């Protein structure tokens, strides 16, 4: 009988609980025991590690579609990879994590994380050398290379789309525009997908250069005097500082365009998990359990271009992305994916009359 651990790290998103639920139930069918580690690596750093056994009796279906993580994702300010690097305590931190995993006598660990956690897991893979490490990708940013989808992305797109749908009614009543700021860090996928879904008149993302005068002209030429301008949080406007939606809003105001800003913020990470995220989380949980059965380690589950869920090595994951240093902790490098010029949504958006910037 195998003993496996699960932890969720980085920012939460909807779909984590479906993944946990499916891992526990799939493992039970194989006769395995599952331990949930609380608060990600914070829980492993604690002595003794913070964990609890997860069973099919306690983890029931009706809660599995709720957002957040039953296991929590970590405490602000506690010892983690970032603080360990900053304070020069990496060796101690790594040793504690490895000891905790050994004390728990785990055969395998399933780490459900974003590009930061997954890149770090590979950079510090010695910690996991006594067990099998299987990663599952989750993030609303959809900025992880090799996988066509990450758990949580579709629900975030749904949340942001609904938010904009509601705003449109008040926008129409007052003949005004709403500049909506989406999350996504320096990746425009969330803004692009939700922007297209809600019918935004303009979508500004960090990967594509845009021209404010062209944006203003586009709005002035619009057949309506209201609508949504979707702005990704990662965009920059030369010579301006502050929140991106505020910067764009000020420009529109000076051009005489009546507008307001709106910040859906963490609402994008909440919301009941949509069906496609539940299916993805279920397929990836199954793939992770099969990977354990097949004695794989240092792998991540992906949804590939042929719609197959399979594993890739963590080394391949890291080398497939663009390596970017954390602005606060430069030693910490993450493997990132971005919207590329050949993304079909860009062309569709332009064909549908959406201002998307200066695409080739
Ligand atoms: O990476 C997920 C994400 O939601 C980003 O889109 C956003 O910039 C960031 O996390 C917000 O982080 P916090 O929850 O710490 O405010």
Short mmCIF file of C-alpha atoms and ligand atoms in Angstrom, two decimals:
data_model
loop_
_atom_site.label_atom_id
_atom_site.label_comp_id
_atom_site.label_asym_id
_atom_site.label_seq_id
_atom_site.Cartn_x
_atom_site.Cartn_y
_atom_site.Cartn_z
CA UNK A 1 0.00 0.00 0.00
CA UNK A 2 1.38 3.41 -1.00
CA UNK A 3 1.26 6.55 1.11
CA UNK A 4 0.99 9.73 -0.86
CA UNK A 5 0.97 13.41 0.10
CA UNK A 6 -0.71 16.37 -1.60
CA UNK A 7 0.08 20.04 -1.23
CA UNK A 8 -1.24 23.18 -2.88
CA UNK A 9 1.15 26.13 -3.20
CA UNK A 10 1.23 29.66 -4.63
CA UNK A 11 -1.95 31.66 -5.25
CA UNK A 12 -5.20 29.73 -4.93
CA UNK A 13 -7.64 29.23 -7.78
CA UNK A 14 -10.86 27.37 -8.37
CA UNK A 15 -10.36 23.69 -9.23
CA UNK A 16 -7.89 22.82 -6.47
CA UNK A 17 -10.57 21.08 -4.43
CA UNK A 18 -11.72 19.01 -7.39
CA UNK A 19 -8.11 17.91 -7.89
CA UNK A 20 -7.73 17.01 -4.20
CA UNK A 21 -11.08 15.19 -4.13
CA UNK A 22 -10.21 13.14 -7.23
CA UNK A 23 -6.74 12.24 -6.00
CA UNK A 24 -8.16 11.00 -2.69
CA UNK A 25 -10.90 8.97 -4.32
CA UNK A 26 -8.67 7.59 -7.09
CA UNK A 27 -6.02 6.65 -4.52
CA UNK A 28 -8.62 4.93 -2.30
CA UNK A 29 -9.67 2.75 -5.24
CA UNK A 30 -6.04 1.67 -5.52
CA UNK A 31 -5.89 0.95 -1.79
CA UNK A 32 -3.53 3.86 -1.06
CA UNK A 33 -3.58 6.32 1.85
CA UNK A 34 -3.46 10.08 1.23
CA UNK A 35 -2.15 12.83 3.52
CA UNK A 36 -2.89 16.48 2.89
CA UNK A 37 -0.06 18.83 3.85
CA UNK A 38 -1.45 22.11 5.17
CA UNK A 39 -0.25 25.50 3.91
CA UNK A 40 2.06 24.17 1.21
CA UNK A 41 5.74 24.14 2.07
CA UNK A 42 4.98 26.12 5.29
CA UNK A 43 3.31 22.96 6.58
CA UNK A 44 6.34 20.87 5.66
CA UNK A 45 8.72 23.32 7.32
CA UNK A 46 6.85 22.91 10.63
CA UNK A 47 8.09 20.33 13.12
CA UNK A 48 6.20 18.01 13.11
CA UNK A 49 4.76 18.69 9.64
CA UNK A 50 1.20 20.00 9.54
CA UNK A 51 -0.84 17.36 7.80
CA UNK A 52 -4.02 15.36 8.02
CA UNK A 53 -5.20 12.13 6.52
CA UNK A 54 -7.77 12.63 3.77
CA UNK A 55 -10.41 9.95 3.32
CA UNK A 56 -13.38 9.34 1.08
CA UNK A 57 -15.65 9.69 4.14
CA UNK A 58 -14.50 13.19 5.06
CA UNK A 59 -13.82 14.60 1.60
CA UNK A 60 -17.19 14.41 -0.07
CA UNK A 61 -18.30 15.33 -3.56
CA UNK A 62 -20.59 18.25 -2.72
CA UNK A 63 -17.67 20.40 -1.52
CA UNK A 64 -15.33 19.55 -4.37
CA UNK A 65 -16.56 22.30 -6.70
CA UNK A 66 -15.85 25.11 -4.19
CA UNK A 67 -13.03 27.56 -4.86
CA UNK A 68 -9.94 27.87 -2.64
CA UNK A 69 -8.04 24.91 -1.25
CA UNK A 70 -9.13 22.62 1.59
CA UNK A 71 -5.41 22.42 2.39
CA UNK A 72 -4.68 26.18 2.31
CA UNK A 73 -1.87 27.64 0.21
CA UNK A 74 0.45 29.16 2.81
CA UNK A 75 0.79 32.01 5.29
CA UNK A 76 2.12 35.45 4.36
CA UNK A 77 5.36 36.14 6.20
CA UNK A 78 6.20 32.54 7.13
CA UNK A 79 9.38 30.76 6.03
CA UNK A 80 9.17 29.82 2.37
CA UNK A 81 11.57 29.54 -0.57
CA UNK A 82 11.61 33.32 -1.07
CA UNK A 83 12.35 34.18 2.55
CA UNK A 84 14.87 31.32 2.79
CA UNK A 85 16.76 32.71 -0.22
CA UNK A 86 16.57 36.29 1.07
CA UNK A 87 17.87 35.35 4.54
CA UNK A 88 20.51 32.89 3.30
CA UNK A 89 18.76 29.91 4.94
CA UNK A 90 18.12 27.79 1.87
CA UNK A 91 20.14 24.80 3.11
CA UNK A 92 18.26 24.71 6.43
CA UNK A 93 14.89 25.17 4.70
CA UNK A 94 15.56 22.39 2.20
CA UNK A 95 16.85 20.04 4.91
CA UNK A 96 13.69 20.54 6.98
CA UNK A 97 11.44 19.87 4.00
CA UNK A 98 13.30 16.67 3.16
CA UNK A 99 13.22 15.50 6.80
CA UNK A 100 9.48 16.15 7.02
CA UNK A 101 8.82 14.12 3.90
CA UNK A 102 10.98 11.31 5.30
CA UNK A 103 9.20 11.44 8.69
CA UNK A 104 5.85 11.19 6.96
CA UNK A 105 7.14 8.07 5.16
CA UNK A 106 5.57 9.16 1.90
CA UNK A 107 6.10 7.17 -1.28
CA UNK A 108 4.99 10.05 -3.47
CA UNK A 109 4.11 13.73 -3.29
CA UNK A 110 1.67 15.49 -5.61
CA UNK A 111 2.46 19.20 -5.73
CA UNK A 112 -0.27 21.35 -7.25
CA UNK A 113 1.36 24.66 -8.09
CA UNK A 114 1.97 27.45 -10.57
CA UNK A 115 5.11 28.30 -12.52
CA UNK A 116 6.92 29.59 -9.41
CA UNK A 117 6.34 26.48 -7.29
CA UNK A 118 7.03 24.09 -10.17
CA UNK A 119 10.23 25.88 -11.21
CA UNK A 120 11.36 25.92 -7.58
CA UNK A 121 10.57 22.22 -7.16
CA UNK A 122 12.95 21.43 -10.01
CA UNK A 123 15.61 23.92 -8.91
CA UNK A 124 15.62 22.26 -5.45
CA UNK A 125 14.81 18.72 -6.55
CA UNK A 126 17.20 17.18 -4.01
CA UNK A 127 14.48 17.74 -1.38
CA UNK A 128 12.31 15.14 -3.09
CA UNK A 129 14.93 12.54 -3.89
CA UNK A 130 13.56 9.90 -1.46
CA UNK A 131 10.10 9.83 -3.04
CA UNK A 132 8.28 10.31 -6.35
CA UNK A 133 7.45 13.93 -7.13
CA UNK A 134 4.51 14.57 -9.44
CA UNK A 135 3.44 18.16 -10.19
CA UNK A 136 0.08 19.39 -11.46
CA UNK A 137 -0.19 22.88 -13.05
CA UNK A 138 -2.71 25.38 -11.66
CA UNK A 139 -2.97 29.11 -12.13
CA UNK A 140 -5.46 31.70 -13.35
CA UNK A 141 -2.60 33.35 -15.27
CA UNK A 142 -2.13 30.45 -17.78
CA UNK A 143 1.52 31.34 -17.99
CA UNK A 144 3.02 27.83 -17.78
CA UNK A 145 4.83 26.35 -20.79
CA UNK A 146 3.97 23.00 -22.44
CA UNK A 147 0.40 22.76 -21.17
CA UNK A 148 -2.53 24.08 -23.18
CA UNK A 149 -4.54 24.70 -19.99
CA UNK A 150 -3.86 25.14 -16.28
CA UNK A 151 -6.36 24.23 -13.57
CA UNK A 152 -8.30 27.36 -12.55
CA UNK A 153 -7.92 29.31 -15.76
CA UNK A 154 -11.33 28.56 -17.26
CA UNK A 155 -13.12 29.45 -14.01
CA UNK A 156 -11.22 32.75 -13.81
CA UNK A 157 -12.21 33.54 -17.41
CA UNK A 158 -15.83 32.77 -16.50
CA UNK A 159 -15.71 34.98 -13.38
CA UNK A 160 -14.17 37.91 -15.21
CA UNK A 161 -16.59 37.53 -18.12
CA UNK A 162 -19.61 37.55 -15.80
CA UNK A 163 -18.23 40.58 -13.97
CA UNK A 164 -17.97 42.50 -17.27
CA UNK A 165 -21.42 41.32 -18.42
CA UNK A 166 -22.91 42.94 -15.33
CA UNK A 167 -20.96 46.17 -15.76
CA UNK A 168 -22.14 46.53 -19.32
CA UNK A 169 -25.70 47.22 -18.17
CA UNK A 170 -24.69 50.18 -16.02
CA UNK A 171 -22.23 51.33 -18.69
CA UNK A 172 -25.09 51.52 -21.19
CA UNK A 173 -27.36 53.42 -18.78
CA UNK A 174 -24.79 56.18 -18.35
CA UNK A 175 -23.25 56.22 -21.85
CA UNK A 176 -19.85 55.47 -20.35
CA UNK A 177 -16.95 53.08 -20.70
CA UNK A 178 -15.51 50.77 -18.08
CA UNK A 179 -11.79 50.17 -17.96
CA UNK A 180 -11.56 46.75 -16.30
CA UNK A 181 -8.22 45.57 -14.94
CA UNK A 182 -7.63 41.85 -15.14
CA UNK A 183 -5.07 39.82 -13.20
CA UNK A 184 -2.49 37.67 -14.97
CA UNK A 185 0.85 39.21 -13.93
CA UNK A 186 2.91 39.72 -17.11
CA UNK A 187 0.85 37.28 -19.19
CA UNK A 188 -2.18 38.47 -21.17
CA UNK A 189 -4.08 35.17 -21.53
CA UNK A 190 -6.75 35.92 -18.92
CA UNK A 191 -7.45 39.42 -20.29
CA UNK A 192 -7.47 38.16 -23.88
CA UNK A 193 -9.85 35.26 -23.27
CA UNK A 194 -12.27 37.08 -20.95
CA UNK A 195 -12.07 40.21 -23.12
CA UNK A 196 -13.15 38.25 -26.15
CA UNK A 197 -15.86 36.38 -24.20
CA UNK A 198 -17.47 39.54 -22.82
CA UNK A 199 -17.23 41.45 -26.09
CA UNK A 200 -14.72 44.07 -24.95
CA UNK A 201 -14.10 46.81 -27.50
CA UNK A 202 -10.39 46.89 -26.71
CA UNK A 203 -8.02 44.45 -25.04
CA UNK A 204 -4.59 45.61 -23.91
CA UNK A 205 -2.07 42.94 -22.92
CA UNK A 206 1.61 43.11 -21.94
CA UNK A 207 2.82 41.08 -24.93
CA UNK A 208 1.47 43.50 -27.56
CA UNK A 209 2.45 47.12 -28.08
CA UNK A 210 -0.47 49.51 -28.18
CA UNK A 211 -0.93 53.14 -29.01
CA UNK A 212 -3.15 55.27 -26.77
CA UNK A 213 -4.14 57.60 -29.61
CA UNK A 214 -5.20 54.62 -31.72
CA UNK A 215 -7.20 53.31 -28.75
CA UNK A 216 -8.95 56.68 -28.33
CA UNK A 217 -9.70 56.87 -32.04
CA UNK A 218 -11.09 53.32 -31.92
CA UNK A 219 -13.41 54.21 -29.02
CA UNK A 220 -14.53 57.42 -30.69
CA UNK A 221 -15.34 55.47 -33.87
CA UNK A 222 -17.21 52.77 -31.95
CA UNK A 223 -20.86 52.20 -32.93
CA UNK A 224 -21.77 52.42 -29.22
CA UNK A 225 -21.02 55.09 -26.63
CA UNK A 226 -20.40 52.50 -23.90
CA UNK A 227 -18.47 49.28 -23.50
CA UNK A 228 -15.55 47.51 -21.89
CA UNK A 229 -11.85 48.25 -22.28
CA UNK A 230 -10.02 45.22 -20.86
CA UNK A 231 -6.59 46.04 -19.48
CA UNK A 232 -4.21 43.38 -18.23
CA UNK A 233 -2.43 44.25 -14.99
CA UNK A 234 0.97 43.75 -16.65
CA UNK A 235 0.74 46.52 -19.28
CA UNK A 236 3.03 49.53 -19.13
CA UNK A 237 2.52 53.06 -20.42
CA UNK A 238 5.73 54.98 -20.97
CA UNK A 239 6.07 58.04 -18.74
CA UNK A 240 3.16 56.99 -16.53
CA UNK A 241 2.94 55.18 -13.23
CA UNK A 242 0.15 53.79 -11.08
CA UNK A 243 -2.36 51.08 -11.74
CA UNK A 244 -2.71 50.28 -15.45
CA UNK A 245 -6.51 50.74 -15.52
CA UNK A 246 -6.12 54.16 -13.85
CA UNK A 247 -3.50 55.21 -16.40
CA UNK A 248 -5.73 54.26 -19.33
CA UNK A 249 -8.78 55.79 -17.66
CA UNK A 250 -6.97 59.14 -17.22
CA UNK A 251 -6.02 59.13 -20.91
CA UNK A 252 -9.64 58.48 -21.93
CA UNK A 253 -10.90 61.20 -19.59
CA UNK A 254 -8.49 63.76 -21.07
CA UNK A 255 -9.78 62.81 -24.51
CA UNK A 256 -13.34 63.56 -23.32
CA UNK A 257 -14.43 59.91 -23.09
CA UNK A 258 -16.66 59.33 -20.08
CA UNK A 259 -15.40 56.28 -18.18
CA UNK A 260 -14.90 54.53 -14.85
CA UNK A 261 -12.43 51.90 -13.69
CA UNK A 262 -13.33 48.52 -12.20
CA UNK A 263 -11.10 46.06 -10.36
CA UNK A 264 -12.49 42.54 -10.05
CA UNK A 265 -9.29 41.48 -8.23
CA UNK A 266 -9.54 38.20 -6.29
CA UNK A 267 -13.10 37.65 -7.46
CA UNK A 268 -11.31 36.12 -10.48
CA UNK A 269 -9.79 33.46 -8.23
CA UNK A 270 -13.12 32.64 -6.57
CA UNK A 271 -16.34 31.13 -7.96
CA UNK A 272 -17.59 27.56 -8.20
CA UNK A 273 -15.33 25.54 -10.48
CA UNK A 274 -16.66 25.45 -14.05
CA UNK A 275 -17.18 22.09 -15.75
CA UNK A 276 -14.11 22.31 -17.99
CA UNK A 277 -11.86 22.96 -14.98
CA UNK A 278 -13.44 20.05 -13.12
CA UNK A 279 -12.77 17.78 -16.09
CA UNK A 280 -9.18 19.03 -16.42
CA UNK A 281 -8.53 18.58 -12.68
CA UNK A 282 -10.00 15.07 -12.85
CA UNK A 283 -7.93 14.09 -15.89
CA UNK A 284 -4.77 15.46 -14.33
CA UNK A 285 -5.46 13.73 -11.00
CA UNK A 286 -5.89 10.43 -12.87
CA UNK A 287 -2.68 11.07 -14.82
CA UNK A 288 -0.79 11.86 -11.60
CA UNK A 289 -1.98 8.64 -9.94
CA UNK A 290 -1.03 6.62 -13.04
CA UNK A 291 2.39 8.29 -13.00
CA UNK A 292 2.87 7.15 -9.40
CA UNK A 293 1.84 3.62 -10.38
CA UNK A 294 4.36 3.73 -13.25
CA UNK A 295 7.15 4.79 -10.87
CA UNK A 296 7.64 8.17 -12.57
CA UNK A 297 9.20 11.05 -10.71
CA UNK A 298 10.11 14.70 -11.34
CA UNK A 299 7.27 15.02 -13.84
CA UNK A 300 4.36 17.40 -14.41
CA UNK A 301 0.97 16.59 -15.92
CA UNK A 302 0.05 18.58 -19.03
CA UNK A 303 -2.79 18.90 -21.53
CA UNK A 304 -0.98 18.60 -24.85
CA UNK A 305 -1.84 19.99 -28.29
CA UNK A 306 -3.68 16.75 -29.18
CA UNK A 307 -5.96 17.13 -26.15
CA UNK A 308 -4.16 14.29 -24.33
CA UNK A 309 -3.27 14.57 -20.66
CA UNK A 310 0.21 13.11 -20.08
CA UNK A 311 3.38 13.79 -18.14
CA UNK A 312 6.51 15.72 -19.15
CA UNK A 313 9.74 15.92 -17.19
CA UNK A 314 10.26 18.92 -14.92
CA UNK A 315 13.54 19.55 -16.74
CA UNK A 316 11.61 19.89 -20.01
CA UNK A 317 9.04 22.15 -18.34
CA UNK A 318 11.75 24.51 -17.11
CA UNK A 319 13.67 24.62 -20.36
CA UNK A 320 10.53 25.10 -22.50
CA UNK A 321 9.61 28.46 -20.95
CA UNK A 322 11.20 31.87 -20.84
CA UNK A 323 13.26 32.05 -17.63
CA UNK A 324 12.38 35.22 -15.76
CA UNK A 325 13.92 36.43 -12.50
CA UNK A 326 11.63 37.40 -9.62
CA UNK A 327 11.84 41.23 -9.25
CA UNK A 328 12.23 40.91 -5.45
CA UNK A 329 14.42 37.79 -5.34
CA UNK A 330 16.58 37.76 -8.50
CA UNK A 331 18.12 34.34 -7.65
CA UNK A 332 14.66 32.90 -8.07
CA UNK A 333 13.90 32.16 -11.71
CA UNK A 334 10.59 30.91 -13.03
CA UNK A 335 9.73 29.30 -16.36
CA UNK A 336 7.03 31.37 -18.09
CA UNK A 337 4.77 31.21 -21.13
CA UNK A 338 3.15 34.22 -22.84
CA UNK A 339 0.65 35.08 -25.53
CA UNK A 340 2.53 34.63 -28.81
CA UNK A 341 1.96 36.47 -32.13
CA UNK A 342 0.42 33.34 -33.67
CA UNK A 343 -2.24 32.96 -30.95
CA UNK A 344 -5.45 32.45 -32.97
CA UNK A 345 -7.48 34.60 -30.55
CA UNK A 346 -5.49 37.69 -31.54
CA UNK A 347 -6.51 37.41 -35.17
CA UNK A 348 -10.13 36.59 -34.27
CA UNK A 349 -10.27 39.63 -31.99
CA UNK A 350 -8.92 41.89 -34.71
CA UNK A 351 -11.30 40.43 -37.33
CA UNK A 352 -14.17 41.19 -34.94
CA UNK A 353 -13.18 44.84 -34.66
CA UNK A 354 -11.56 44.70 -31.22
CA UNK A 355 -8.63 47.05 -30.69
CA UNK A 356 -5.85 44.71 -29.63
CA UNK A 357 -2.79 46.87 -30.21
CA UNK A 358 -0.25 46.82 -32.96
CA UNK A 359 -0.37 43.17 -33.98
CA UNK A 360 1.52 42.15 -37.11
O1 LIG B 1 -0.57 34.43 -9.94
C1 LIG B 1 -1.92 34.54 -9.60
C2 LIG B 1 -2.28 35.94 -9.22
O2 LIG B 1 -3.68 35.97 -8.95
C3 LIG B 1 -1.91 37.01 -10.24
O3 LIG B 1 -2.77 37.05 -11.34
C4 LIG B 1 -1.93 38.26 -9.37
O4 LIG B 1 -1.08 39.26 -9.88
C5 LIG B 1 -1.41 37.76 -8.05
O5 LIG B 1 -1.59 36.34 -8.05
C6 LIG B 1 -2.09 38.36 -6.86
O6 LIG B 1 -1.46 37.90 -5.73
P1 LIG B 1 -1.99 38.15 -4.23
O7 LIG B 1 -3.04 37.11 -3.98
O8 LIG B 1 -0.79 37.95 -3.40
O9 LIG B 1 -2.57 39.52 -4.19
#
